[in-house]
Amino acid sequence: MSTQSIATIAATNGNFDILVAALGAAGLVDTFANPGDFTVFAPTDEAFTRLAEDTFGIDTTGMTETDIAVALVNTLGVPTLTNVLFYHVQAGSSSLADIQAAGSVDTLLTDASFGVDGDTLNDADPEVEDPEFVEGLTDIAASNGVIHVIDRVLLPIDVAEVTPQPTIADVATSNPAFEALTGALVATGLVGLFTDRSNDFTVFAPTDDAFRSLAEELGIDTTGVADADLPGALVGALGIDLVRDVLLYHVQAGGKSLEDIQADRLVETALDGGRFAVEGNALRDGDPSRDDPNFVEGLTDIETANGEIHVIDKVLLPIDVGTVKKVVDIGSFGADVQMGGGANDNLFGLFGDDIQIGGAGNDLLMGNWGKDAMFGGSGDDRMFGGAGNDMMAGDTGNDRMNGNRGSDDMNGGDGNDLMFGGRGNDAVMGDDGNDKIFGNWGADYLSGGEGNDTLGGGRGNDTLDGGEGDDLLIGGNGSDYFDFTELSGNDTVRDFGGGDKIVLDAAEFANFHEVEAATSTSGRGATITGDNGSITIYGHYDESDFMFI
């Protein structure tokens, strides 16, 4: 008897990738990995591909086996797929000869069987060609049963009667409460995203009443305007580009339940740099001058073939569309959500794990105590992390960021940023622009990103990566790593020594001999020239100071 389980044989064979993926989607892998006694009629990858193409009309050109499996799961839905898989399993081990002699197979699917006529398996779908045993690939012994390979998928139902799970677009277009949303998606060219079954989104779907309310807030007379015509009125008032941005602000990558969204508290949307916070049933968007949307009770967690829909009672706005007023928000002892707008806002977090989103304008954000998530938005923002392990993102603008205490994760975004890690083991990344980044205390990771950056490690054993551009790197006290595995630009290391290491890509410099061959000296500096840039080092070094990875 084989020592391998049915699941192991299928996973390692190479001809059953779609079957294995389908078992995973149905949560059945462990059933065939654990001890037991089964007869499995195993369709090949080609068999599943035939089902996708010939029966469901899925174009599999360029698709991997995993892609085909996902498409079938989306088409059938997990409950129907699970039934199909159970229809391929018989309790107990039966040889091919025994099966052919019996003339029929009772499957693990309740009250479902199929006939066997020689090498042909007669299933329940009269319109699809019946499977046959694959010669030479039957009676494959496993530790928990036996496998017989078949050339088509057994079907316990007439699949022509199976209604594919609707897409997000199907739900929107078929529901009279979403005529405005559907019209807006069509007008902005976004509807294709939500008809594609291979995508996976969470959509926060405003009702027609929500769109009408927004139009009236903007001073649009909606008297006599049909719901389907509201997008045209909004495009006239806001412009097509802003309406498109507003719609993208209602979309999150990956399908998520309401429970998960509420636990995450922060939604990163498909709009570049667009995010909003969730506080219970309220969605805190980028326009502080109007009431926030709320989830509509009983209309959340709507599952579709390509994601989840949660209905909301107002349109989410990423910016102020009305009167722009300065926001001054002083937090509490709890976990606060603080939203700025288009003005120069002041957000003070105080105690708790706070979420602060500055929005447009030159904002001041102070996290103080707690593990805070801080987003400056556009504008030249000042951000101070406080005592906890904070996450800070500057977005566009020339920002000043100070992590203070705690091990902080900081990203300056676009612009020429000034960033201080503070105490703690910080990860500080400048991103685009000519940034000045200082780690201060702790074992910090500093990365300049694009632009001509200045990096100063300070105290501690730091890792410095200049990124693209002509960068100046100063390790400071401690044994520092200067990472040039992706050398790009003409970089300078000012204070090499005291246990510091130069880290190089072994594909560019295989050993110290190649480094020496690429080195020239001038005054107190030595310049190592690579394929896409150079490193000028001030300080003494020898072979032991280099790492090749």
Coordinates of C-alpha atoms in Angstrom, one line a residue:
M1 CA 0.0 0.0 0.0
S2 CA 1.2 3.5 -0.8
T3 CA 2.3 5.7 2.2
Q4 CA 1.0 8.8 0.4
S5 CA -2.5 10.1 1.0
I6 CA -5.0 11.0 -1.8
A7 CA -4.3 14.7 -1.1
T8 CA -0.5 14.3 -1.4
I9 CA -0.7 12.3 -4.6
A10 CA -3.0 14.9 -6.2
A11 CA -0.8 17.8 -5.0
T12 CA 2.5 16.3 -6.2
N13 CA 1.3 14.8 -9.5
G14 CA 1.1 18.0 -11.6
N15 CA -2.1 16.9 -13.5
F16 CA -4.5 17.8 -10.7
D17 CA -3.7 21.4 -9.8
I18 CA -7.3 22.6 -10.4
L19 CA -8.7 19.7 -8.4
V20 CA -6.4 20.6 -5.5
A21 CA -7.4 24.3 -5.7
A22 CA -11.1 23.3 -5.8
L23 CA -10.6 21.1 -2.7
G24 CA -9.0 24.0 -1.0
A25 CA -11.8 26.4 -1.9
A26 CA -14.3 23.9 -0.5
G27 CA -12.3 23.2 2.6
L28 CA -11.9 19.5 1.8
V29 CA -8.1 19.1 1.6
D30 CA -7.8 17.7 5.1
T31 CA -10.5 15.2 4.4
F32 CA -8.3 13.5 1.8
A33 CA -5.0 14.1 3.7
N34 CA -6.1 12.4 6.9
P35 CA -6.7 8.7 7.6
G36 CA -9.8 7.3 6.0
D37 CA -11.0 5.0 3.2
F38 CA -12.3 6.6 -0.1
T39 CA -12.6 6.0 -3.8
V40 CA -11.9 9.2 -5.6
F41 CA -12.7 9.8 -9.3
A42 CA -10.2 12.4 -10.1
P43 CA -10.7 14.8 -13.1
T44 CA -7.5 16.0 -14.7
D45 CA -6.6 19.7 -15.2
E46 CA -7.7 19.2 -18.8
A47 CA -11.0 17.9 -17.7
F48 CA -11.7 21.0 -15.6
T49 CA -10.5 23.2 -18.5
R50 CA -13.0 21.5 -20.8
L51 CA -15.8 22.2 -18.2
A52 CA -14.8 25.9 -18.0
E53 CA -14.6 26.4 -21.8
D54 CA -17.2 24.0 -23.3
T55 CA -19.9 24.2 -20.6
F56 CA -19.5 27.7 -19.1
G57 CA -18.0 29.6 -22.0
I58 CA -15.0 30.8 -20.0
D59 CA -12.1 31.9 -22.2
T60 CA -9.1 30.2 -20.6
T61 CA -6.5 31.7 -23.0
G62 CA -3.5 32.7 -21.0
M63 CA -5.0 31.5 -17.7
T64 CA -3.1 29.4 -15.2
E65 CA -4.7 26.3 -13.5
T66 CA -5.2 28.5 -10.5
D67 CA -7.0 31.2 -12.6
I68 CA -9.3 28.5 -14.0
A69 CA -10.0 27.2 -10.6
V70 CA -11.0 30.7 -9.4
A71 CA -13.2 31.2 -12.4
L72 CA -15.0 27.9 -11.7
V73 CA -15.5 28.8 -8.1
N74 CA -16.9 32.2 -9.0
T75 CA -19.2 30.6 -11.6
L76 CA -20.5 27.7 -9.5
G77 CA -20.2 29.2 -6.0
V78 CA -18.7 27.3 -3.2
P79 CA -21.8 25.3 -2.1
T80 CA -22.4 24.0 -5.6
L81 CA -18.7 23.3 -6.1
T82 CA -18.6 21.3 -2.8
N83 CA -21.5 19.2 -4.1
V84 CA -19.7 18.5 -7.4
L85 CA -16.6 17.4 -5.5
F86 CA -18.6 15.1 -3.1
Y87 CA -20.1 13.6 -6.3
H88 CA -16.6 12.4 -7.2
V89 CA -16.1 10.4 -4.0
Q90 CA -17.3 7.0 -2.8
A91 CA -17.0 5.7 0.7
G92 CA -14.6 2.7 0.9
S93 CA -12.0 1.6 -1.6
S94 CA -13.3 0.0 -4.8
S95 CA -11.2 -1.3 -7.7
L96 CA -12.0 -0.5 -11.3
A97 CA -13.2 -4.1 -11.8
D98 CA -15.5 -3.9 -8.8
I99 CA -16.9 -0.6 -9.9
Q100 CA -17.6 -1.9 -13.5
A101 CA -19.1 -5.1 -12.0
A102 CA -21.5 -3.1 -9.8
G103 CA -22.6 -0.8 -12.6
S104 CA -23.2 2.2 -10.4
V105 CA -21.5 4.3 -7.7
D106 CA -23.2 5.7 -4.6
T107 CA -21.3 9.0 -3.8
L108 CA -20.8 11.1 -0.7
L109 CA -23.3 13.6 -2.1
T110 CA -26.6 12.8 -0.4
D111 CA -28.9 10.7 -2.5
A112 CA -26.7 11.1 -5.5
S113 CA -25.2 8.3 -7.6
F114 CA -23.9 7.7 -11.2
G115 CA -23.9 4.8 -13.5
V116 CA -20.9 2.9 -14.9
D117 CA -21.0 1.3 -18.3
G118 CA -17.6 -0.2 -19.1
D119 CA -15.2 2.7 -19.2
T120 CA -18.0 5.4 -19.2
L121 CA -19.4 7.1 -16.2
N122 CA -23.0 8.3 -16.7
D123 CA -23.7 11.4 -14.6
A124 CA -26.7 13.6 -14.1
D125 CA -26.2 16.1 -16.8
P126 CA -27.7 14.8 -20.1
E127 CA -26.3 17.6 -22.2
V128 CA -22.6 17.3 -21.4
E129 CA -20.5 14.4 -22.7
D130 CA -20.0 11.8 -20.1
P131 CA -16.5 11.2 -18.5
E132 CA -14.4 8.1 -19.1
F133 CA -11.7 6.4 -17.2
V134 CA -8.2 7.3 -18.4
E135 CA -6.5 4.1 -19.5
G136 CA -3.5 3.2 -17.3
L137 CA -4.4 5.7 -14.6
T138 CA -6.9 3.7 -12.5
D139 CA -6.4 1.7 -9.3
I140 CA -3.9 4.2 -8.0
A141 CA -3.4 3.1 -4.3
A142 CA -3.2 5.7 -1.6
S143 CA -2.8 5.4 2.2
N144 CA -6.5 6.4 2.6
G145 CA -8.1 4.9 -0.5
V146 CA -7.8 4.5 -4.2
I147 CA -7.8 7.0 -7.2
H148 CA -9.3 6.5 -10.6
V149 CA -8.4 9.3 -13.1
I150 CA -11.2 10.5 -15.4
D151 CA -11.2 12.8 -18.5
R152 CA -14.2 15.0 -17.7
V153 CA -15.8 16.4 -14.6
L154 CA -18.8 14.4 -13.2
L155 CA -21.9 16.6 -12.8
P156 CA -24.6 15.8 -10.3
I157 CA -27.0 18.4 -11.9
D158 CA -27.9 19.9 -15.2
V159 CA -25.4 22.8 -15.2
A160 CA -27.5 24.7 -17.6
E161 CA -29.8 25.3 -14.7
V162 CA -27.1 26.6 -12.5
T163 CA -27.3 30.4 -12.1
P164 CA -23.8 31.8 -11.8
Q165 CA -23.2 34.0 -8.7
P166 CA -23.9 37.6 -9.7
T167 CA -21.1 40.1 -10.0
I168 CA -21.0 43.5 -8.2
A169 CA -22.1 45.0 -11.5
D170 CA -25.0 42.5 -11.8
V171 CA -26.3 43.4 -8.3
A172 CA -26.0 47.2 -9.0
T173 CA -27.7 47.0 -12.4
S174 CA -30.5 44.8 -11.3
N175 CA -31.4 46.7 -8.1
P176 CA -33.6 49.8 -8.6
A177 CA -31.9 51.4 -5.6
F178 CA -28.6 51.8 -7.4
E179 CA -29.6 53.5 -10.7
A180 CA -27.5 56.5 -9.9
L181 CA -24.5 54.4 -8.9
T182 CA -24.8 52.3 -12.1
G183 CA -25.1 55.5 -14.2
A184 CA -22.0 57.0 -12.5
L185 CA -19.9 53.8 -13.1
V186 CA -20.9 53.8 -16.8
A187 CA -20.3 57.6 -17.2
T188 CA -16.8 57.3 -15.7
G189 CA -15.8 54.1 -17.5
L190 CA -15.4 52.1 -14.3
V191 CA -18.2 49.6 -14.8
G192 CA -15.9 47.0 -16.4
L193 CA -14.0 46.6 -13.2
F194 CA -17.1 45.2 -11.5
T195 CA -18.2 42.9 -14.4
D196 CA -14.9 41.1 -14.4
R197 CA -15.3 38.0 -12.3
S198 CA -11.5 37.6 -11.8
N199 CA -11.4 40.9 -9.7
D200 CA -12.0 41.0 -6.0
F201 CA -13.3 44.2 -4.3
T202 CA -15.2 45.6 -1.4
V203 CA -17.7 48.3 -2.6
F204 CA -19.4 50.8 -0.3
A205 CA -22.5 51.4 -2.4
P206 CA -24.5 54.7 -1.9
T207 CA -28.2 54.4 -2.7
D208 CA -30.0 56.7 -5.1
D209 CA -31.2 58.7 -2.2
A210 CA -27.6 59.2 -1.2
F211 CA -26.7 60.6 -4.6
R212 CA -29.8 62.8 -4.6
S213 CA -28.9 64.2 -1.2
L214 CA -25.4 65.1 -2.4
A215 CA -26.7 66.8 -5.5
E216 CA -29.1 68.9 -3.4
E217 CA -26.2 69.8 -0.9
L218 CA -24.3 71.1 -3.9
G219 CA -27.2 73.3 -4.8
I220 CA -28.5 71.2 -7.8
D221 CA -32.2 71.4 -8.3
T222 CA -33.2 67.7 -8.6
T223 CA -36.9 68.3 -9.1
G224 CA -38.0 66.0 -11.9
V225 CA -34.5 64.5 -12.3
A226 CA -34.7 60.7 -12.6
D227 CA -32.3 58.7 -10.4
A228 CA -30.5 57.5 -13.5
D229 CA -29.9 61.1 -14.6
L230 CA -28.3 62.2 -11.3
P231 CA -24.8 61.3 -12.4
G232 CA -25.0 63.7 -15.3
A233 CA -26.0 66.5 -13.0
L234 CA -23.1 65.7 -10.6
V235 CA -20.6 65.5 -13.5
G236 CA -21.8 69.0 -14.6
A237 CA -21.3 70.3 -11.1
L238 CA -18.0 68.5 -10.1
G239 CA -16.4 67.5 -13.4
I240 CA -15.9 64.0 -14.7
D241 CA -12.5 63.5 -13.1
L242 CA -13.7 64.4 -9.6
V243 CA -16.8 62.1 -9.9
R244 CA -14.4 59.3 -11.0
D245 CA -12.2 60.0 -7.9
V246 CA -15.3 59.9 -5.7
L247 CA -16.3 56.5 -7.1
L248 CA -12.8 55.0 -6.6
Y249 CA -13.0 56.3 -3.0
H250 CA -15.9 53.8 -2.5
V251 CA -13.8 50.8 -3.5
Q252 CA -11.3 48.7 -1.5
A253 CA -9.1 46.0 -3.0
G254 CA -10.2 42.5 -1.7
G255 CA -13.6 41.4 -0.4
K256 CA -14.1 42.2 3.3
S257 CA -16.9 41.5 5.7
L258 CA -18.4 44.3 7.8
E259 CA -16.9 42.7 10.9
D260 CA -13.4 42.8 9.4
I261 CA -13.8 46.4 8.2
Q262 CA -14.9 47.6 11.6
A263 CA -12.0 45.7 13.2
D264 CA -9.5 47.3 10.8
R265 CA -10.9 50.8 11.4
L266 CA -9.1 52.2 8.4
V267 CA -10.0 51.6 4.7
E268 CA -7.3 52.2 2.0
T269 CA -9.3 52.9 -1.1
A270 CA -8.7 52.5 -4.8
L271 CA -8.2 56.2 -5.1
D272 CA -4.5 57.0 -4.9
G273 CA -3.9 58.4 -1.4
G274 CA -7.6 58.1 -0.5
R275 CA -8.6 56.6 2.8
F276 CA -11.3 56.9 5.3
A277 CA -11.9 55.6 8.8
V278 CA -14.7 53.4 10.2
E279 CA -16.1 54.0 13.6
G280 CA -18.8 51.5 14.4
N281 CA -21.4 52.0 11.7
A282 CA -20.1 55.4 10.7
L283 CA -17.7 56.0 7.8
R284 CA -15.5 59.1 8.5
D285 CA -14.6 60.6 5.1
G286 CA -12.6 63.5 3.9
D287 CA -15.3 66.2 4.1
P288 CA -15.7 67.3 7.8
S289 CA -18.3 69.9 6.9
R290 CA -21.1 67.3 6.3
D291 CA -22.6 64.4 8.1
D292 CA -20.8 61.1 7.7
P293 CA -22.3 58.2 5.9
N294 CA -23.5 55.1 7.8
F295 CA -23.9 51.5 6.9
V296 CA -27.5 50.6 6.1
E297 CA -28.7 48.0 8.6
G298 CA -29.5 44.6 6.9
L299 CA -27.8 45.6 3.6
T300 CA -24.2 44.8 4.4
D301 CA -22.1 41.6 3.6
I302 CA -23.8 41.1 0.2
E303 CA -21.6 38.4 -1.4
T304 CA -21.0 38.5 -5.1
A305 CA -18.7 36.6 -7.6
N306 CA -16.1 39.3 -7.4
G307 CA -16.4 40.8 -3.9
E308 CA -18.6 42.2 -1.2
I309 CA -21.1 45.0 -1.2
H310 CA -22.0 47.2 1.8
V311 CA -24.8 49.7 1.3
I312 CA -24.3 53.2 2.8
D313 CA -26.8 56.1 3.2
K314 CA -24.5 58.9 1.9
V315 CA -21.9 59.4 -0.7
L316 CA -18.3 59.2 0.6
L317 CA -16.2 62.3 -0.3
P318 CA -12.4 62.4 -0.3
I319 CA -12.3 66.2 -0.1
D320 CA -14.3 69.2 1.0
V321 CA -16.8 70.0 -1.7
G322 CA -18.5 72.7 0.3
T323 CA -17.3 75.5 2.6
V324 CA -13.7 74.8 3.7
K325 CA -13.2 75.4 7.4
K326 CA -10.3 74.7 9.7
V327 CA -10.7 71.7 11.9
V328 CA -9.2 71.7 15.4
D329 CA -9.8 68.3 17.0
I330 CA -8.5 67.4 20.5
G331 CA -8.9 63.7 21.2
S332 CA -10.0 61.8 24.3
F333 CA -8.8 58.9 26.5
G334 CA -10.1 56.4 23.9
A335 CA -9.2 55.4 20.4
D336 CA -10.2 58.4 18.3
V337 CA -10.8 59.0 14.6
Q338 CA -9.9 62.5 13.6
M339 CA -10.5 63.8 10.1
G340 CA -9.2 67.0 8.7
G341 CA -10.5 68.7 5.5
G342 CA -9.2 71.1 2.9
A343 CA -8.0 73.7 5.4
N344 CA -4.8 73.8 7.6
D345 CA -6.1 71.5 10.3
N346 CA -4.9 70.7 13.9
L347 CA -5.4 67.2 15.1
F348 CA -4.3 66.2 18.6
G349 CA -4.7 62.6 19.5
L350 CA -4.0 62.5 23.3
F351 CA -4.6 59.0 24.7
G352 CA -5.5 55.8 22.8
D353 CA -4.7 54.3 19.4
D354 CA -5.9 57.1 17.2
I355 CA -6.4 57.4 13.4
Q356 CA -5.7 60.9 12.1
I357 CA -6.2 61.9 8.4
G358 CA -5.2 65.4 7.7
G359 CA -6.6 65.7 4.1
A360 CA -5.6 68.7 2.0
G361 CA -3.9 71.7 3.5
N362 CA -0.8 72.2 5.7
D363 CA -1.9 70.2 8.8
L364 CA -0.5 69.6 12.3
L365 CA -1.0 66.1 13.5
M366 CA 0.1 65.0 17.0
G367 CA -0.4 61.4 18.1
N368 CA 0.8 61.7 21.7
W369 CA 0.2 58.4 23.6
G370 CA -0.9 55.2 21.9
K371 CA -0.2 53.4 18.7
D372 CA -1.4 55.9 16.2
A373 CA -2.0 55.8 12.4
M374 CA -1.3 59.3 10.9
F375 CA -1.9 60.4 7.3
G376 CA -0.9 63.9 6.4
G377 CA -2.5 64.0 3.0
S378 CA -1.6 66.7 0.5
G379 CA 0.1 69.8 1.7
D380 CA 3.2 70.6 3.8
D381 CA 2.3 68.7 7.0
R382 CA 3.9 68.5 10.4
M383 CA 3.5 65.2 12.2
F384 CA 4.6 64.1 15.7
G385 CA 4.2 60.5 16.7
G386 CA 4.4 60.6 20.4
A387 CA 5.0 57.7 22.8
G388 CA 3.7 54.6 20.9
N389 CA 4.7 52.6 17.9
D390 CA 3.2 54.9 15.3
M391 CA 2.6 54.6 11.6
M392 CA 3.0 57.9 9.7
A393 CA 2.5 58.7 6.0
G394 CA 3.1 62.1 4.6
D395 CA 1.7 61.7 1.1
T396 CA 2.4 64.7 -1.2
G397 CA 4.0 67.9 0.0
N398 CA 7.1 68.8 1.9
D399 CA 6.4 67.3 5.3
R400 CA 8.2 67.3 8.6
M401 CA 7.8 64.1 10.6
N402 CA 9.1 63.2 14.1
G403 CA 8.5 59.7 15.5
N404 CA 9.5 60.7 19.0
R405 CA 9.3 57.6 21.3
G406 CA 8.4 54.1 20.1
S407 CA 9.4 52.1 17.1
D408 CA 7.7 53.9 14.3
D409 CA 7.0 53.2 10.6
M410 CA 7.3 56.4 8.6
N411 CA 6.9 57.2 4.9
G412 CA 7.4 60.7 3.7
G413 CA 5.7 60.3 0.3
D414 CA 6.2 62.8 -2.5
G415 CA 8.0 66.0 -1.8
N416 CA 11.2 67.1 0.0
D417 CA 10.6 65.8 3.5
L418 CA 12.5 66.2 6.8
M419 CA 12.1 63.1 8.9
F420 CA 13.4 62.2 12.4
G421 CA 12.9 58.7 13.7
G422 CA 13.4 59.6 17.4
R423 CA 13.8 56.9 20.1
G424 CA 13.1 53.3 19.2
N425 CA 13.9 51.0 16.2
D426 CA 12.3 53.0 13.4
A427 CA 11.7 52.3 9.7
V428 CA 11.9 55.6 7.9
M429 CA 11.4 55.9 4.2
G430 CA 11.6 59.1 2.2
D431 CA 10.0 57.9 -1.0
D432 CA 10.0 60.5 -3.8
G433 CA 11.8 63.9 -3.4
N434 CA 15.1 65.1 -2.0
D435 CA 14.6 64.0 1.6
K436 CA 16.6 64.5 4.8
I437 CA 16.2 61.5 7.1
F438 CA 17.7 61.0 10.6
G439 CA 17.2 57.9 12.7
N440 CA 18.5 59.3 16.0
W441 CA 18.4 56.6 18.7
G442 CA 17.8 52.9 18.1
A443 CA 18.6 50.4 15.4
D444 CA 16.8 52.1 12.5
Y445 CA 16.2 51.3 8.9
L446 CA 16.5 54.4 6.7
S447 CA 15.6 54.4 3.0
G448 CA 15.8 57.5 0.8
G449 CA 13.7 56.3 -2.1
E450 CA 13.9 58.4 -5.3
G451 CA 15.7 61.7 -5.2
N452 CA 19.0 63.1 -3.9
D453 CA 18.7 62.3 -0.2
T454 CA 20.6 62.8 3.0
L455 CA 20.5 59.9 5.5
G456 CA 21.9 60.1 9.1
G457 CA 21.7 57.0 11.2
G458 CA 22.5 58.5 14.6
R459 CA 23.0 56.3 17.6
G460 CA 22.4 52.5 17.2
N461 CA 23.2 49.8 14.6
D462 CA 21.4 51.2 11.6
T463 CA 20.7 50.1 8.0
L464 CA 20.9 52.8 5.4
D465 CA 19.7 52.5 1.9
G466 CA 19.9 55.6 -0.3
G467 CA 17.7 54.3 -3.0
E468 CA 17.8 56.0 -6.4
G469 CA 19.6 59.3 -6.9
D470 CA 22.8 60.8 -5.6
D471 CA 22.6 60.3 -1.8
L472 CA 24.7 61.2 1.2
L473 CA 24.9 58.5 3.9
I474 CA 26.1 59.2 7.4
G475 CA 26.0 56.2 9.7
G476 CA 26.8 57.9 13.0
N477 CA 27.5 55.9 16.2
G478 CA 27.1 52.2 16.1
S479 CA 27.9 49.4 13.6
D480 CA 25.9 50.3 10.6
Y481 CA 25.0 48.5 7.3
F482 CA 25.1 50.5 4.1
D483 CA 22.9 48.7 1.7
F484 CA 23.9 49.0 -2.0
T485 CA 22.4 45.8 -3.3
E486 CA 20.4 48.0 -5.7
L487 CA 23.0 50.6 -6.5
S488 CA 21.5 53.5 -8.4
G489 CA 23.1 56.9 -8.5
N490 CA 26.4 58.3 -7.2
D491 CA 26.3 57.9 -3.4
T492 CA 28.7 59.0 -0.7
V493 CA 29.4 57.4 2.7
R494 CA 30.9 60.1 5.0
D495 CA 32.0 58.3 8.2
F496 CA 32.7 54.6 7.4
G497 CA 34.4 52.6 10.2
G498 CA 33.8 51.2 13.7
G499 CA 32.2 47.9 12.6
D500 CA 30.3 49.3 9.7
K501 CA 29.5 47.1 6.7
I502 CA 29.1 47.7 3.0
V503 CA 26.5 45.4 1.5
L504 CA 26.7 44.7 -2.2
D505 CA 24.8 42.6 -4.7
A506 CA 26.8 39.4 -5.4
A507 CA 25.6 39.5 -9.0
E508 CA 27.4 42.8 -9.5
F509 CA 30.4 42.3 -7.2
A510 CA 31.1 38.6 -6.5
N511 CA 34.0 39.2 -4.1
F512 CA 36.4 41.8 -2.7
H513 CA 38.8 41.3 -5.6
E514 CA 36.1 42.6 -8.0
V515 CA 35.5 45.6 -5.6
E516 CA 39.2 46.5 -5.7
A517 CA 39.2 46.2 -9.5
A518 CA 36.4 48.7 -9.7
T519 CA 37.9 51.2 -7.1
S520 CA 39.6 54.5 -7.8
T521 CA 41.0 56.8 -5.1
S522 CA 41.1 60.6 -4.8
G523 CA 42.3 62.4 -1.7
R524 CA 40.8 60.6 1.4
G525 CA 37.9 59.0 -0.6
A526 CA 37.7 55.7 -2.5
T527 CA 35.1 55.4 -5.3
I528 CA 33.7 52.0 -6.2
T529 CA 32.0 52.2 -9.7
G530 CA 29.2 49.8 -10.5
D531 CA 26.9 49.2 -13.5
N532 CA 24.3 51.9 -12.4
G533 CA 26.2 54.2 -10.1
S534 CA 29.1 54.6 -7.7
I535 CA 29.9 54.6 -4.0
T536 CA 32.4 57.0 -2.6
I537 CA 33.6 56.0 0.9
Y538 CA 35.4 58.2 3.3
G539 CA 37.1 56.1 6.0
H540 CA 39.3 53.1 6.3
Y541 CA 38.0 49.7 5.1
D542 CA 39.3 46.2 4.3
E543 CA 37.9 43.0 2.9
S544 CA 36.2 42.1 6.2
D545 CA 34.0 45.2 5.9
F546 CA 32.1 43.9 2.8
M547 CA 29.1 41.6 2.5
F548 CA 28.0 40.0 -0.8
I549 CA 24.4 38.8 -1.0

